[in-house]
GROMACS .gro file of N, CA, C and O in nm:
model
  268
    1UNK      N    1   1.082   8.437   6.503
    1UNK     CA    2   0.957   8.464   6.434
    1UNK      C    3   0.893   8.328   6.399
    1UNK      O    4   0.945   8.244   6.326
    2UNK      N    5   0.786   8.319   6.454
    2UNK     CA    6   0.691   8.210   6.435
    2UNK      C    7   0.611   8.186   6.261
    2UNK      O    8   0.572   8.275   6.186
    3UNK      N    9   0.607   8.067   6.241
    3UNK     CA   10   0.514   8.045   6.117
    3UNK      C   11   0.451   8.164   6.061
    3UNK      O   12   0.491   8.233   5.967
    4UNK      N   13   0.278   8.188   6.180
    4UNK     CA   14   0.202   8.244   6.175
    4UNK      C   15   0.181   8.366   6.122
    4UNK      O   16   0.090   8.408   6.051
    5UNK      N   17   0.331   8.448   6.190
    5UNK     CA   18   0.385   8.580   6.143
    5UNK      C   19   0.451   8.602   6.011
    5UNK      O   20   0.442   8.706   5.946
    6UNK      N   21   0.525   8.482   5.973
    6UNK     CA   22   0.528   8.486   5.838
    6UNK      C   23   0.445   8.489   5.761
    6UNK      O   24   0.444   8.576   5.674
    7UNK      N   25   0.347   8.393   5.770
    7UNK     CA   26   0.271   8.395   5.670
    7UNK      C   27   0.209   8.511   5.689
    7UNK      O   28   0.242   8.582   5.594
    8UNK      N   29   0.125   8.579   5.773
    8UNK     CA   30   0.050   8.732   5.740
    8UNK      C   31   0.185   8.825   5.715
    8UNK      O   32   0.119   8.928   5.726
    9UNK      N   33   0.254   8.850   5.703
    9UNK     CA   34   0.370   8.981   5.627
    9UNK      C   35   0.400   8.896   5.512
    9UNK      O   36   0.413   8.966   5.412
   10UNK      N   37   0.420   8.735   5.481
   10UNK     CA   38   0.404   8.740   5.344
   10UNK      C   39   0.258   8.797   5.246
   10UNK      O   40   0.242   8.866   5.145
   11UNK      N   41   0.172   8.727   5.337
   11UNK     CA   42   0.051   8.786   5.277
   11UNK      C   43   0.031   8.936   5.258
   11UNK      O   44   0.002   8.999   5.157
   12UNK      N   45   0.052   8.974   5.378
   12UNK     CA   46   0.030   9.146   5.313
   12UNK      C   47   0.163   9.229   5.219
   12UNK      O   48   0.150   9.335   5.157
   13UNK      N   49   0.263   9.163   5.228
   13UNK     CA   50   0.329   9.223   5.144
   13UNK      C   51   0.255   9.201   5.015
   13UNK      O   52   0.197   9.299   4.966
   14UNK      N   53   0.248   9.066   4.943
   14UNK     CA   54   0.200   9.030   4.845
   14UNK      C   55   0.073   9.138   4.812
   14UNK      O   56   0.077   9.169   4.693
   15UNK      N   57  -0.005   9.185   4.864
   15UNK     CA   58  -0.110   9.219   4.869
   15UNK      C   59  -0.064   9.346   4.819
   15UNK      O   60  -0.095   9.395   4.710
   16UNK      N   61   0.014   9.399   4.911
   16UNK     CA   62   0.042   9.563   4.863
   16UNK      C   63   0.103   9.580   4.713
   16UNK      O   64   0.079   9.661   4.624
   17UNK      N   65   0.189   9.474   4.721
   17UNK     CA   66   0.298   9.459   4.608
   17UNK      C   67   0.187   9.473   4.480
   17UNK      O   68   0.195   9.568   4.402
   18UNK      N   69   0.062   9.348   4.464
   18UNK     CA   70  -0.037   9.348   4.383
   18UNK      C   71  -0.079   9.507   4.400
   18UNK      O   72  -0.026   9.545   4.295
   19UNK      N   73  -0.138   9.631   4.458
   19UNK     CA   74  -0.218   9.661   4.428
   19UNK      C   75  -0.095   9.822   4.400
   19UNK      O   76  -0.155   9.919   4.355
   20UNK      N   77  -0.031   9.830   4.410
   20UNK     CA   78   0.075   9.940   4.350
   20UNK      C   79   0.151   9.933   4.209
   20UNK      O   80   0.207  10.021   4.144
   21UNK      N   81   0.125   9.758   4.181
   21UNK     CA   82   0.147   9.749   4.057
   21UNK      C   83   0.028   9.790   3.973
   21UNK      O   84   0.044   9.884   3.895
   22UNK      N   85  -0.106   9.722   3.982
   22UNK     CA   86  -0.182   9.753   3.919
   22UNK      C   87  -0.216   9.924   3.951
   22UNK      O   88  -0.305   9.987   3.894
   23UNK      N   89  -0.153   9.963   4.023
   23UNK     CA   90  -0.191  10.126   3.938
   23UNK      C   91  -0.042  10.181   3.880
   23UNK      O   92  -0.067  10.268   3.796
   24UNK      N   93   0.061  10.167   3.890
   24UNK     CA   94   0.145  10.194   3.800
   24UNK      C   95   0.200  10.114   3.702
   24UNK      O   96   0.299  10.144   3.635
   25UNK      N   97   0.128  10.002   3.694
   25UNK     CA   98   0.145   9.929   3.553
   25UNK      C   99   0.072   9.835   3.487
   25UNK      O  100   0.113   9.802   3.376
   26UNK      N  101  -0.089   9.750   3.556
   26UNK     CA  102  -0.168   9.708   3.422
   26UNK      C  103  -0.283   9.641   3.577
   26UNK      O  104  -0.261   9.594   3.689
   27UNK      N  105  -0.382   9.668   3.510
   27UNK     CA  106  -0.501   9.671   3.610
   27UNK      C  107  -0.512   9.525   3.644
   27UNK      O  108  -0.578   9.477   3.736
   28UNK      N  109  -0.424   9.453   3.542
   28UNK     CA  110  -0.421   9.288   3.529
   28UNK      C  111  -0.350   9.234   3.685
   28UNK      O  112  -0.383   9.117   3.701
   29UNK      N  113  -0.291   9.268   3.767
   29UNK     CA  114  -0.210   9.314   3.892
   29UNK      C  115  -0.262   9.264   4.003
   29UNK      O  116  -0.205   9.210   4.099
   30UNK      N  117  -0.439   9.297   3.973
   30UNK     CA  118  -0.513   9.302   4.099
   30UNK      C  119  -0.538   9.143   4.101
   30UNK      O  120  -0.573   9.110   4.214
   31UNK      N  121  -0.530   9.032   4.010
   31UNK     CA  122  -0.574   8.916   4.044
   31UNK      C  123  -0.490   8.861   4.159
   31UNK      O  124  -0.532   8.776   4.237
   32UNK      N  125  -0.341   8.930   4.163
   32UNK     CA  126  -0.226   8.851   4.283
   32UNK      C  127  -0.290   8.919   4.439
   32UNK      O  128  -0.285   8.836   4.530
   33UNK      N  129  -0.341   9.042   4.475
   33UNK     CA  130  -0.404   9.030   4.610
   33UNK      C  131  -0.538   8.978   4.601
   33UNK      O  132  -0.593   8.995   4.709
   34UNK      N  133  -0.608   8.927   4.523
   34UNK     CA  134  -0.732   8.853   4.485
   34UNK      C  135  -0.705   8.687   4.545
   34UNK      O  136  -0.748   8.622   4.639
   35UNK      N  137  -0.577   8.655   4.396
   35UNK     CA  138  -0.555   8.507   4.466
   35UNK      C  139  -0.525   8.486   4.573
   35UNK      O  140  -0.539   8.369   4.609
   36UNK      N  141  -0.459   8.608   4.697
   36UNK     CA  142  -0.370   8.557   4.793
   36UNK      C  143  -0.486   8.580   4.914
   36UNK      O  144  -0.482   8.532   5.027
   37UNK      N  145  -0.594   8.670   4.855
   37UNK     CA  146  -0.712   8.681   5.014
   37UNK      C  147  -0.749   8.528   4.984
   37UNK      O  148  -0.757   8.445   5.075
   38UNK      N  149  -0.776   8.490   4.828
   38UNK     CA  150  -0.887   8.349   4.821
   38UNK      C  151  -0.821   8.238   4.890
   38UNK      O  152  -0.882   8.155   4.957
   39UNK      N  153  -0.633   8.241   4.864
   39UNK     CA  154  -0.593   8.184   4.958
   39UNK      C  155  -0.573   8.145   5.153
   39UNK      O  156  -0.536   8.047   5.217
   40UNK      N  157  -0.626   8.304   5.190
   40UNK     CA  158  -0.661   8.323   5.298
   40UNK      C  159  -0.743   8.262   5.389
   40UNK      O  160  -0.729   8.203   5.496
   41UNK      N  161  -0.859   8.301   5.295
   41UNK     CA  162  -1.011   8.253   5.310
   41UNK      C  163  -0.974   8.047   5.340
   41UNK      O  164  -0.986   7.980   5.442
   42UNK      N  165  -0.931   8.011   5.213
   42UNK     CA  166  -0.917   7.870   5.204
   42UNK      C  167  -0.848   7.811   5.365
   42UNK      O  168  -0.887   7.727   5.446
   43UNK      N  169  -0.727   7.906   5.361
   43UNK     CA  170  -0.641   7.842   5.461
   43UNK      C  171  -0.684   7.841   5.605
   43UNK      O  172  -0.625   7.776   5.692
   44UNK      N  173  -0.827   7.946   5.634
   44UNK     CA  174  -0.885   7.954   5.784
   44UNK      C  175  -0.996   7.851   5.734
   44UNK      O  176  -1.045   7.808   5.839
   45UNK      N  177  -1.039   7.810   5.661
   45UNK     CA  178  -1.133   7.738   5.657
   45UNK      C  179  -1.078   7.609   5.641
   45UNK      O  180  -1.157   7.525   5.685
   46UNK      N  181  -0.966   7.554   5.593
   46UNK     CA  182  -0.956   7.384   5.594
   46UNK      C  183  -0.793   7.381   5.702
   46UNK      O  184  -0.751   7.272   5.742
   47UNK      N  185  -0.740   7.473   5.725
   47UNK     CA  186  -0.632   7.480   5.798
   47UNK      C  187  -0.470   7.437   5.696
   47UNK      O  188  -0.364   7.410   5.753
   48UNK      N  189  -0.485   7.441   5.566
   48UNK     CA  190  -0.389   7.414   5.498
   48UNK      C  191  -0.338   7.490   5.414
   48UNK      O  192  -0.407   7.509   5.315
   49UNK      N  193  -0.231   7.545   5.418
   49UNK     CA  194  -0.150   7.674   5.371
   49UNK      C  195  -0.064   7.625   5.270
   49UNK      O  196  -0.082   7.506   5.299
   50UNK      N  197   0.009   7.619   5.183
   50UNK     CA  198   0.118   7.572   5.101
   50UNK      C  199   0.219   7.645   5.130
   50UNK      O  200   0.318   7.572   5.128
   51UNK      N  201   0.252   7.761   5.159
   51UNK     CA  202   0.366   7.849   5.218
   51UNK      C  203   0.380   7.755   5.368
   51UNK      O  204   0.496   7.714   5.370
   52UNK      N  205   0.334   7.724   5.446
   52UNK     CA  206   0.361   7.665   5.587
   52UNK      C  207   0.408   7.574   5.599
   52UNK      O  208   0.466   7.549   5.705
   53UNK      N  209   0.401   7.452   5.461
   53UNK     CA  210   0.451   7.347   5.414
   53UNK      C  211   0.615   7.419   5.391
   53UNK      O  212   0.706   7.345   5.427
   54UNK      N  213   0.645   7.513   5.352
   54UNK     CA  214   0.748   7.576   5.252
   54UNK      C  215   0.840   7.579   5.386
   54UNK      O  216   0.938   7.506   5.400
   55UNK      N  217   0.795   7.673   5.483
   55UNK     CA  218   0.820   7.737   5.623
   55UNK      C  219   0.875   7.606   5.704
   55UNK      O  220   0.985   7.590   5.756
   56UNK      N  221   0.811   7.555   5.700
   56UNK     CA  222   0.869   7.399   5.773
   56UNK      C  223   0.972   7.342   5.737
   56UNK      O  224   1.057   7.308   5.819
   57UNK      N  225   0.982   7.324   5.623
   57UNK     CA  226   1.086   7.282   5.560
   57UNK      C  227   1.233   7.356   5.586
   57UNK      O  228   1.339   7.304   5.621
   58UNK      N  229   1.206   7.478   5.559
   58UNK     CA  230   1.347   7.603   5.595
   58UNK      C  231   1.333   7.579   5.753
   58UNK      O  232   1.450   7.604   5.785
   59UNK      N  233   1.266   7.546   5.878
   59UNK     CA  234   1.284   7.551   6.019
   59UNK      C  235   1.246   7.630   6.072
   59UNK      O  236   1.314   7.661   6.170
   60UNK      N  237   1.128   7.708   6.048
   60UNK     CA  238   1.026   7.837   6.126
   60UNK      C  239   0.967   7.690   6.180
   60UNK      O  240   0.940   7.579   6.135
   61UNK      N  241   0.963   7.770   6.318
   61UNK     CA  242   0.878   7.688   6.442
   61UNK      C  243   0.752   7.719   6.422
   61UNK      O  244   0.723   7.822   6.361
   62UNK      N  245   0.627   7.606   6.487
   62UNK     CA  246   0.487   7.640   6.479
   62UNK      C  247   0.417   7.740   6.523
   62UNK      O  248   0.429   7.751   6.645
   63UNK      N  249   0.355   7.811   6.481
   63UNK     CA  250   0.239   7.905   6.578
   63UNK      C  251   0.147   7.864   6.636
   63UNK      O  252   0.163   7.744   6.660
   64UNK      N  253   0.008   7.922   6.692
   64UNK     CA  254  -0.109   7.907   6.725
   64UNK      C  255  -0.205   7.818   6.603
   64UNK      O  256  -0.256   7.706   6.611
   65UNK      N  257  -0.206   7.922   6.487
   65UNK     CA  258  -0.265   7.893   6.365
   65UNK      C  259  -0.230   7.780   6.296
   65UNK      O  260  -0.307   7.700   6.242
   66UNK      N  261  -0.142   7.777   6.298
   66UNK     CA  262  -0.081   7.663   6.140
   66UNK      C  263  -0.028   7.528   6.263
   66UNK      O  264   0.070   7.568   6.325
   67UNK      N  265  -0.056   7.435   6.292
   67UNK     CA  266   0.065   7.346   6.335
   67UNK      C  267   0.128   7.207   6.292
   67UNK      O  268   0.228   7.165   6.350
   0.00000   0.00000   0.00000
C-alpha cells in the first residue's frame, strides 16, 4: 500500500469517525471532518501533507500524489 492510499482511508476514516460522533455525542465533533477536508484542500494546493511526513518515516513507499 502506497502513501497516497493511506492518506485518503486515513482521511475518510477520520471523516466518518467525526461525523457519527457528532450525532451520538456533541455537535462539537463536526470541526474534526471540517479540519481534515481544510487539510485536504491545503495539501492539493501546496503539495504538503504532515501525515506523509509521518508515512515516510514508518517506510510507506511514494505514490503519484505525495513524493
Amino acid at each position: 500500500m502506497n502513501i497516497d492510499r493511506v492518506v485518503f482511508l486515513f482521511a475518510g476514516t477520520m471523516i466518518s469517525v467525526g461525523l457519527v460522533l457528532s450525532l451520538y455525542v456533541s455537535p462539537y465533533w463536526l470541526l474534526l471532518p471540517g479540519f481534515v477536508g481544510l487539510n485536504m484542500i491545503q495539501a492539493s494546493l501546496s503539495g504538503f501533507c504532515p501525515l506523509v511526513i509521518f508515512l515516510k518515516k514508518l517506510g510507506f513507499t511514494s505514490g503519484p500524489a505525495f513524493k
